[in-house]
PDB file of C-alpha atoms in Angstrom:
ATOM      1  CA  UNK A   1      -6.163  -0.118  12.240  1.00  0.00           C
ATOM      2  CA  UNK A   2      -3.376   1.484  10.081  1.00  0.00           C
ATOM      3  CA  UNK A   3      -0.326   1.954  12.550  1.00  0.00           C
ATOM      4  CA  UNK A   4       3.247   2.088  12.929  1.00  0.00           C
ATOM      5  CA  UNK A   5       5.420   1.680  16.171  1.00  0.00           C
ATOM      6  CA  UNK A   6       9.016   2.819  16.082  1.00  0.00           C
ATOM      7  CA  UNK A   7      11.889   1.477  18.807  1.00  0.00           C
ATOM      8  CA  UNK A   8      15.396   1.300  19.096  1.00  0.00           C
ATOM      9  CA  UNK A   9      16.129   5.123  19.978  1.00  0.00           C
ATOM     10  CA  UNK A  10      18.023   5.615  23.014  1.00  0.00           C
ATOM     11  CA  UNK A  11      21.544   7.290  23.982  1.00  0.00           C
ATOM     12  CA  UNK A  12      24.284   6.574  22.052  1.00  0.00           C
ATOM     13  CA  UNK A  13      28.242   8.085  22.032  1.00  0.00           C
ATOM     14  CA  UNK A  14      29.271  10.523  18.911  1.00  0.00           C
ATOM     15  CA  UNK A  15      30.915   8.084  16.195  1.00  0.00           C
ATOM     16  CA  UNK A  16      28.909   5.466  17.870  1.00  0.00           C
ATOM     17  CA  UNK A  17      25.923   3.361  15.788  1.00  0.00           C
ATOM     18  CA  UNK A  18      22.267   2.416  16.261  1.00  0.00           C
ATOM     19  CA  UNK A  19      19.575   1.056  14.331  1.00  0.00           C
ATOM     20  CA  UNK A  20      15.842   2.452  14.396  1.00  0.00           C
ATOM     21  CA  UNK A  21      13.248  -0.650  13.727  1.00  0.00           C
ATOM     22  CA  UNK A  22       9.683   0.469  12.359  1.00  0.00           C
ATOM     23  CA  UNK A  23       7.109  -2.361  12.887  1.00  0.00           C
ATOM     24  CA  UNK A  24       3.905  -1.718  10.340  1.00  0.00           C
ATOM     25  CA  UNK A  25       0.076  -2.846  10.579  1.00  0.00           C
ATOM     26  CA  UNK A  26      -2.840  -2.589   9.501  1.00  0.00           C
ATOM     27  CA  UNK A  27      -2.063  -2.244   5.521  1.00  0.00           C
ATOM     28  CA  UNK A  28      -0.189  -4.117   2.659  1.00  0.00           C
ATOM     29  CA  UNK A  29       3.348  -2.835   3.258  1.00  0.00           C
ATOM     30  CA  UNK A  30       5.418  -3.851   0.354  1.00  0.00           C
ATOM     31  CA  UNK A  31       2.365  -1.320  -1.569  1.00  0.00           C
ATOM     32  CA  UNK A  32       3.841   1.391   0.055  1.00  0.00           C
ATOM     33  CA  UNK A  33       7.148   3.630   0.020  1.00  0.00           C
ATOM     34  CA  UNK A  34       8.484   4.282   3.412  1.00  0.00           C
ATOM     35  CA  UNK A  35      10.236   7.043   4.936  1.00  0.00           C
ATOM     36  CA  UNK A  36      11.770   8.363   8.156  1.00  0.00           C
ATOM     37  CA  UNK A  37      11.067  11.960   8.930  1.00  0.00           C
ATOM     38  CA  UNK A  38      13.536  13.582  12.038  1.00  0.00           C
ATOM     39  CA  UNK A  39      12.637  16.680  14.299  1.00  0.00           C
ATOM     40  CA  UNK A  40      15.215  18.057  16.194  1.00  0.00           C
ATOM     41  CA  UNK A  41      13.976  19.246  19.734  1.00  0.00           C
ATOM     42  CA  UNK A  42      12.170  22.950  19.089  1.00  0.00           C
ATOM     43  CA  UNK A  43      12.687  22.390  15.339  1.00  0.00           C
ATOM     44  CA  UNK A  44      11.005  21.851  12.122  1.00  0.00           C
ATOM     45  CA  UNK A  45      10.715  18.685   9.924  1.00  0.00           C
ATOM     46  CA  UNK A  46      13.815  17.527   8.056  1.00  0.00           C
ATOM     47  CA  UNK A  47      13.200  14.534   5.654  1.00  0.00           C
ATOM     48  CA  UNK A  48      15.485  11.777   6.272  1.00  0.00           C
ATOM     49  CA  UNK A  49      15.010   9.024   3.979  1.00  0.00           C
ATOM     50  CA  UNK A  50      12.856   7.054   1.369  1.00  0.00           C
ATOM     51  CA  UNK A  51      12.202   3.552   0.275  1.00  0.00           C
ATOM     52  CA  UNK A  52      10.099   2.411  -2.311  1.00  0.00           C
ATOM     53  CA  UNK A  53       7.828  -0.148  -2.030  1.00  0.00           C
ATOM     54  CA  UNK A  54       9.884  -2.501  -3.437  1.00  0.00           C
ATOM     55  CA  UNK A  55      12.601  -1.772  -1.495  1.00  0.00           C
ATOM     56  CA  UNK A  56      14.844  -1.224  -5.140  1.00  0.00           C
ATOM     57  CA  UNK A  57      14.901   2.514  -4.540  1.00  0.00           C
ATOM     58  CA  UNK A  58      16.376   4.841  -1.731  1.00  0.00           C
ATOM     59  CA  UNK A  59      16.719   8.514  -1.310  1.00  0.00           C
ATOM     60  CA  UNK A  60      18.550  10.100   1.226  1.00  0.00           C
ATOM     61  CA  UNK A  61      18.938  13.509   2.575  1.00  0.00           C
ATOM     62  CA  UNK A  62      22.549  14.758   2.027  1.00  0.00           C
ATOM     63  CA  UNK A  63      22.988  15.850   5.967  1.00  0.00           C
ATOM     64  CA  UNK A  64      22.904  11.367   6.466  1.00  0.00           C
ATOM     65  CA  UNK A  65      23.837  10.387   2.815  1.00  0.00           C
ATOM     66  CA  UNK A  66      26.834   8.110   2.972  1.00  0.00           C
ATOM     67  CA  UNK A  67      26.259   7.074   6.963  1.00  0.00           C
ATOM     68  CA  UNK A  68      22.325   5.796   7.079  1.00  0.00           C
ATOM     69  CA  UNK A  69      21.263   3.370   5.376  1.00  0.00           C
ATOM     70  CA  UNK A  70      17.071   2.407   4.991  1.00  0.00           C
ATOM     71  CA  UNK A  71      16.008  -1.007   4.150  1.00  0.00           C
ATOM     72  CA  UNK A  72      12.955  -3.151   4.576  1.00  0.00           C
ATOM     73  CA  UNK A  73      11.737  -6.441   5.375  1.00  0.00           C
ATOM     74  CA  UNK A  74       8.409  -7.583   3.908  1.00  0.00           C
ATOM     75  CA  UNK A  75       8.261 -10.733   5.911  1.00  0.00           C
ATOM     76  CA  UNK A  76       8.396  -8.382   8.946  1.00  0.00           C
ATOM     77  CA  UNK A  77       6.289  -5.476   7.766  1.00  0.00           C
ATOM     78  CA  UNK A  78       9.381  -3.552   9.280  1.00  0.00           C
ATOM     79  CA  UNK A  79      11.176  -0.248   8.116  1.00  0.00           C
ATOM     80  CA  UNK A  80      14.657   0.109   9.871  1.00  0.00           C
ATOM     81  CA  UNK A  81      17.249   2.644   9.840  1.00  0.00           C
ATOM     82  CA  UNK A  82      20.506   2.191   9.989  1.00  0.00           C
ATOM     83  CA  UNK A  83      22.566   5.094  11.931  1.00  0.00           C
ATOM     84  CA  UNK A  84      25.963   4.883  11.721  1.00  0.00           C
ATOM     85  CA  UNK A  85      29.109   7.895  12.710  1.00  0.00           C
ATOM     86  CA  UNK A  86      26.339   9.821  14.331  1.00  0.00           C
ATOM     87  CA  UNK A  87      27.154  12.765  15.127  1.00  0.00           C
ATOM     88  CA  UNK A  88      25.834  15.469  17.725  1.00  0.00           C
ATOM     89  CA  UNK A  89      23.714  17.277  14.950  1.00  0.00           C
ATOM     90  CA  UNK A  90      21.855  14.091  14.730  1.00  0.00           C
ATOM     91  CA  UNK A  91      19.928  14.486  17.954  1.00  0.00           C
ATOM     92  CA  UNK A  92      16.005  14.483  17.008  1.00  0.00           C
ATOM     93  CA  UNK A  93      12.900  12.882  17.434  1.00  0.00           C
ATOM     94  CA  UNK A  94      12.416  10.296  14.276  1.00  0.00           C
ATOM     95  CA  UNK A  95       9.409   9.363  12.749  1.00  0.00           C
ATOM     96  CA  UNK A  96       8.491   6.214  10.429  1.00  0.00           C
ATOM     97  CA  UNK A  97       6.109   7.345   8.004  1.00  0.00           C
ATOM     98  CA  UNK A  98       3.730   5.686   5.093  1.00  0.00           C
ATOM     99  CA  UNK A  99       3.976   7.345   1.673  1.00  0.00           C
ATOM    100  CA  UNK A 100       0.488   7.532  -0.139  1.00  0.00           C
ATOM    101  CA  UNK A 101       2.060   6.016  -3.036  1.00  0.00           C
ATOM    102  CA  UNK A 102       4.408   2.559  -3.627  1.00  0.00           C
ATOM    103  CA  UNK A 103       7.220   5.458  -4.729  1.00  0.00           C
ATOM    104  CA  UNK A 104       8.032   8.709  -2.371  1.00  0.00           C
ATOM    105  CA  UNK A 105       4.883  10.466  -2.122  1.00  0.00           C
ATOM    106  CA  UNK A 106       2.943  12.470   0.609  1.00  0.00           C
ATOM    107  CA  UNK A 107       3.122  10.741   4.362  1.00  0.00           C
ATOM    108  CA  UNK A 108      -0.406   9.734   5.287  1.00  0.00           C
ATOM    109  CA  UNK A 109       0.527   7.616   8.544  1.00  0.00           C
ATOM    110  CA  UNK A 110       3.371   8.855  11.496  1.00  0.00           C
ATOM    111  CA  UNK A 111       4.595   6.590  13.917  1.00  0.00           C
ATOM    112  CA  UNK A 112       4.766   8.662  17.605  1.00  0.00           C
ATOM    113  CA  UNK A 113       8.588   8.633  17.062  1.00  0.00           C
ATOM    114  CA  UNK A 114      11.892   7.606  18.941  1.00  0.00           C
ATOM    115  CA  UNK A 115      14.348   9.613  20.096  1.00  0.00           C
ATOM    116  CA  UNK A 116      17.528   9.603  19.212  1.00  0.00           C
ATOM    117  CA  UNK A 117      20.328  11.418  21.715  1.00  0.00           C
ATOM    118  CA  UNK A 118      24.086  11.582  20.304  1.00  0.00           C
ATOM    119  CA  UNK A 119      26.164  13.039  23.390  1.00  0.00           C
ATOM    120  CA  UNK A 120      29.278  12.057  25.057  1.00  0.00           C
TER     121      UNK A 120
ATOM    122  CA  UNK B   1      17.697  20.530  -3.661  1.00  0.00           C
ATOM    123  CA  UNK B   2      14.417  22.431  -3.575  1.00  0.00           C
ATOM    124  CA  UNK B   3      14.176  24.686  -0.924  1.00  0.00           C
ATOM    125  CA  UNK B   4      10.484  25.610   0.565  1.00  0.00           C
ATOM    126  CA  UNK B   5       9.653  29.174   2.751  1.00  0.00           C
ATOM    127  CA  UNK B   6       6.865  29.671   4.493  1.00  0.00           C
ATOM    128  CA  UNK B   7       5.361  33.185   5.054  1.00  0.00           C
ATOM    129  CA  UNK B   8       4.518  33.867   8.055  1.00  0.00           C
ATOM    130  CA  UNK B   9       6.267  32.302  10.601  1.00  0.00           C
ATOM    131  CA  UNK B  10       3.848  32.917  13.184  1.00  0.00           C
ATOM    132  CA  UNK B  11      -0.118  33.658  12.747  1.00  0.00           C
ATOM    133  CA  UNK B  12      -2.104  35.432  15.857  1.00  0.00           C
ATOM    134  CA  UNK B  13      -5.745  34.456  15.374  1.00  0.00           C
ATOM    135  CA  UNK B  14      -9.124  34.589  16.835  1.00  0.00           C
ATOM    136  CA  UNK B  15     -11.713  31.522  16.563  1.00  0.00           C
ATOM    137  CA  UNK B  16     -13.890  32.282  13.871  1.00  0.00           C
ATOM    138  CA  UNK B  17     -10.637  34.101  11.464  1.00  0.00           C
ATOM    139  CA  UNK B  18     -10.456  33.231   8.035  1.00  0.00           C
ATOM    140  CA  UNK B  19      -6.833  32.486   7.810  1.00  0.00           C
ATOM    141  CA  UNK B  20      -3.862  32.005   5.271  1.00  0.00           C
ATOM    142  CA  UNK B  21      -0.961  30.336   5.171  1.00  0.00           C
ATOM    143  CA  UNK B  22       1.471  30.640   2.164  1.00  0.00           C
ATOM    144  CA  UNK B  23       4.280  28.589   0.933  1.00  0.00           C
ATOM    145  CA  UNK B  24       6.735  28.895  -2.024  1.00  0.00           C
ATOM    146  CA  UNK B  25       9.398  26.538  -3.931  1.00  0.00           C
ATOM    147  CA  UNK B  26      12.675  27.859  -4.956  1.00  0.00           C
ATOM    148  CA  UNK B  27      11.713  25.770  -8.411  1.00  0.00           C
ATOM    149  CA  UNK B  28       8.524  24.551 -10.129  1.00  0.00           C
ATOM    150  CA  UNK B  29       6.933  21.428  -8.250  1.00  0.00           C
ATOM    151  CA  UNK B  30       4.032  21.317 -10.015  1.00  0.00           C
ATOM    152  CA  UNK B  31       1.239  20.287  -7.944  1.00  0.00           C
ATOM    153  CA  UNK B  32       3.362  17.795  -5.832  1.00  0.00           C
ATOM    154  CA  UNK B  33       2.936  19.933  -2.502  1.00  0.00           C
ATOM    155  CA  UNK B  34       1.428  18.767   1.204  1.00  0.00           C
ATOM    156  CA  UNK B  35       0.163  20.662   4.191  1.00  0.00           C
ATOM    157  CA  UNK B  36       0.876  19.113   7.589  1.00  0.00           C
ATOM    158  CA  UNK B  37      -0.909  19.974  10.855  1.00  0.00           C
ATOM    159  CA  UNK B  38       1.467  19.286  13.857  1.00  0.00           C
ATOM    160  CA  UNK B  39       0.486  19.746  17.689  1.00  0.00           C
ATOM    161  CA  UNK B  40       3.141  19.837  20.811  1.00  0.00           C
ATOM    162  CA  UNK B  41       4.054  16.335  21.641  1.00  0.00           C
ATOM    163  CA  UNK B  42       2.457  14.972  18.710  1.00  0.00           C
ATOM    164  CA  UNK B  43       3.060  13.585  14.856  1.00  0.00           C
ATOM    165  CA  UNK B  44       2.502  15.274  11.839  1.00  0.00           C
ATOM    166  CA  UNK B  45      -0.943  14.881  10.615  1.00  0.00           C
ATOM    167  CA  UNK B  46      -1.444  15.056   6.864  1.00  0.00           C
ATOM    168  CA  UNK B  47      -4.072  17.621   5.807  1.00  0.00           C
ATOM    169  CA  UNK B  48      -3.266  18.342   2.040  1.00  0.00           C
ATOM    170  CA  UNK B  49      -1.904  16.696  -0.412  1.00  0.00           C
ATOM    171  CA  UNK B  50      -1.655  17.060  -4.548  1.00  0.00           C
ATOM    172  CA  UNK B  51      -2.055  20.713  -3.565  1.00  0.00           C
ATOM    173  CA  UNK B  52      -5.492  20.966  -3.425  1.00  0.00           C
ATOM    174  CA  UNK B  53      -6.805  17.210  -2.219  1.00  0.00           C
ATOM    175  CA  UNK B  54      -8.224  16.961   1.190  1.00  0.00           C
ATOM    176  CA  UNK B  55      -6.910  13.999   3.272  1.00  0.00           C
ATOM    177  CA  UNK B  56      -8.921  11.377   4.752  1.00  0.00           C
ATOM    178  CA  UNK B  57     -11.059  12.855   8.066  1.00  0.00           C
ATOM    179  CA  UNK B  58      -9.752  16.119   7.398  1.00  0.00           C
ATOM    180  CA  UNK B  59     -12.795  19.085   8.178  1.00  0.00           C
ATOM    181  CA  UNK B  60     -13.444  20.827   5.361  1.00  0.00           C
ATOM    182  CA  UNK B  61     -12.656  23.776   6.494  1.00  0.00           C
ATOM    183  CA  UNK B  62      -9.281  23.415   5.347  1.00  0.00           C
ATOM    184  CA  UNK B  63      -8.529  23.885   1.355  1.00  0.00           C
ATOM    185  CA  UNK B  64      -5.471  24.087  -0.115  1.00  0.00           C
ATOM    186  CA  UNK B  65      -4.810  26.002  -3.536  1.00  0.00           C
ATOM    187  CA  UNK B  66      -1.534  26.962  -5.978  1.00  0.00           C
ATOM    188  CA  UNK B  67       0.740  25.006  -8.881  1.00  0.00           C
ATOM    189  CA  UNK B  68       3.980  25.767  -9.341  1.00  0.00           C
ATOM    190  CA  UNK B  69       6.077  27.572  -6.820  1.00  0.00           C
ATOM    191  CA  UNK B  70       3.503  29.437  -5.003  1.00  0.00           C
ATOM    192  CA  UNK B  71       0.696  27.582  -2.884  1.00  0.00           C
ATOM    193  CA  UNK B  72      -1.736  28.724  -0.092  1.00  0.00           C
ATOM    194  CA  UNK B  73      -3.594  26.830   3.009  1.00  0.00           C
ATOM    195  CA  UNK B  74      -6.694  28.277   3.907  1.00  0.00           C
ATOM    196  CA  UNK B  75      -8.807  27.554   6.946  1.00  0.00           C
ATOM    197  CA  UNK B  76     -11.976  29.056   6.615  1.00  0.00           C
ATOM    198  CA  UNK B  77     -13.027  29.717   9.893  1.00  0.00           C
ATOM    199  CA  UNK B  78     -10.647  28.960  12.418  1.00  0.00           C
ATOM    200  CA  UNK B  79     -11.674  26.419  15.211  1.00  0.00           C
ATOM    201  CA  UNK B  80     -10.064  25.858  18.664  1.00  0.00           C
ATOM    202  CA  UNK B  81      -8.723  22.726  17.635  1.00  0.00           C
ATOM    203  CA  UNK B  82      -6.601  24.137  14.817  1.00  0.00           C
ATOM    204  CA  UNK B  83      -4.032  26.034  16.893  1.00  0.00           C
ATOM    205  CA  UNK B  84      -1.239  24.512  15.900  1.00  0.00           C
ATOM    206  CA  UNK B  85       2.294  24.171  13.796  1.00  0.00           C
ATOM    207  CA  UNK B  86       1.727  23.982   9.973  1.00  0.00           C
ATOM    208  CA  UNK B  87       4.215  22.186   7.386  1.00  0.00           C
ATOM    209  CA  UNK B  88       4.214  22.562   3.636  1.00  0.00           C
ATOM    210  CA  UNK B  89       6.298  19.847   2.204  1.00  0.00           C
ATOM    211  CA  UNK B  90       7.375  19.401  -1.463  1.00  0.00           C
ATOM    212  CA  UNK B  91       7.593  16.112  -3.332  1.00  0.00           C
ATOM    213  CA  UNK B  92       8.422  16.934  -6.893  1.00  0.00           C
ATOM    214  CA  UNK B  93      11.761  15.500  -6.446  1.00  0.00           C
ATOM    215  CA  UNK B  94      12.282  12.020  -4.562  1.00  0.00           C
ATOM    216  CA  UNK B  95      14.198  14.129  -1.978  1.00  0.00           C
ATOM    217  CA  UNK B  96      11.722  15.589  -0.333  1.00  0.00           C
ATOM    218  CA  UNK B  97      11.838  19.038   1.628  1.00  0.00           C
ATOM    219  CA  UNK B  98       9.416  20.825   4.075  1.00  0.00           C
ATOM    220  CA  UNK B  99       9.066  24.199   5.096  1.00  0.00           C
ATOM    221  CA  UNK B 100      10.029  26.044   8.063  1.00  0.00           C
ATOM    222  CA  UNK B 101       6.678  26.058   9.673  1.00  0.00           C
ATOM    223  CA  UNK B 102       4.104  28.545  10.096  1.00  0.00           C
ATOM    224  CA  UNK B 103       2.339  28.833  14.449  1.00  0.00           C
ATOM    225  CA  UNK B 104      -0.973  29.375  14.574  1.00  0.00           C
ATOM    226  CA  UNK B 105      -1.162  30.914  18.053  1.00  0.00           C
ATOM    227  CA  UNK B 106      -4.731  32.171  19.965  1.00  0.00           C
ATOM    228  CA  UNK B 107      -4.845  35.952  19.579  1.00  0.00           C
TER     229      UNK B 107
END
């Protein structure tokens, strides 16, 4: 079964950091591009950021360019996201997703998220 | 960035309805659009993709249609299980960008 399992969310100070771990299953990972998708609490979707399957390529929204960084570890089968000077605005609900295609593509697979709560 | 609307925002249906859902890029994106399905407490579930391609499992009573900056979800007869959040999301560029949502609410 094709799944994805996201931890590492949790409470965290403004200027504070945290990093969100994605643990993959199910499929070949390093075939895919990977991407974390956030949803602030009553919101919409906001794309966060892409790797490619490779893991030579990221993309990153401008609203976390500069203070998240994605990466990947094939041995693991694991996405993670580094979070760092978080700020209030940050506060969502993040989903790991798999791209249909080894570069960014559609999501076909969600993770049931972790939340992530900036407050003092 | 591209920027995606969604028209409308909210959709009061009965079970049975033919209903539309339309979505538009501020630029061309080709066919390189996605429909999402979303239900309280729940991920996104991908219905749509390449504009027009059904996703795996997905009832065919959902089609998409459109190229370009103008693109439409259709559900053909609208089921009890469909009331729910719907996301278009463009991937033309590798900086992807979703729409506002439309809620498909019981009427």
């Amino acid at each position: 079964e094709v799944q994805l399992l996201e931890s590492g969310g949790g409470l965290v100070q403004p200027g504070r950091s945290l990093r969100l771990s994605c643990a993959a299953s199910g499929f070949t990972f390093s075939g895919y591009a990977m991407t974390w998708v956030r949803q602030a609490p009553g919101e919409g979707l906001e794309w966060v950021s892409t790797i490619s399957g490779s893991g030579g390529s990221t993309y990153y929204a401008d609203s976390v360019k500069g203070r998240f960084t994605i990466s990947r570890d094939t041995s693991k089968s694991t996405v993670y996201l580094q979070m760092n000077s978080l700020r209030a605005e940050d506060t969502a609900l993040y989903y790991c997703a798999k791209d249909l295609l080894t570069v960014p593509d559609a999501f076909d697979i969600w993770g049931q998220g972790t939340m992530v709560t900036v407050s003092s | 960035d591209i920027q995606m609307t969604q028209s409308p925002s909210t959709l009061s249906a009965s079970v049975g309805d033919r209903v539309s859902i339309t979505c538009r890029a501020s630029q061309s994106i080709n066919i390189w659009l996605a429909w999402y399905q979303q239900k309280p407490g729940k991920a996104p579930k991908l219905l749509i993709y390449k504009a027009s391609t059904l996703g795996t499992g997905v009832p065919s009573r959902f089609s998409g249609s459109g190229s370009g900056t103008e693109f439409t979800l259709t559900i053909s007869s609208l089921q009890p299980d469909d009331f729910a959040t719907y996301y278009c999301q463009q991937y033309n560029s590798y900086r992807a960008t979703f729409g506002p949502g439309t809620k498909v609410e019981i009427k």
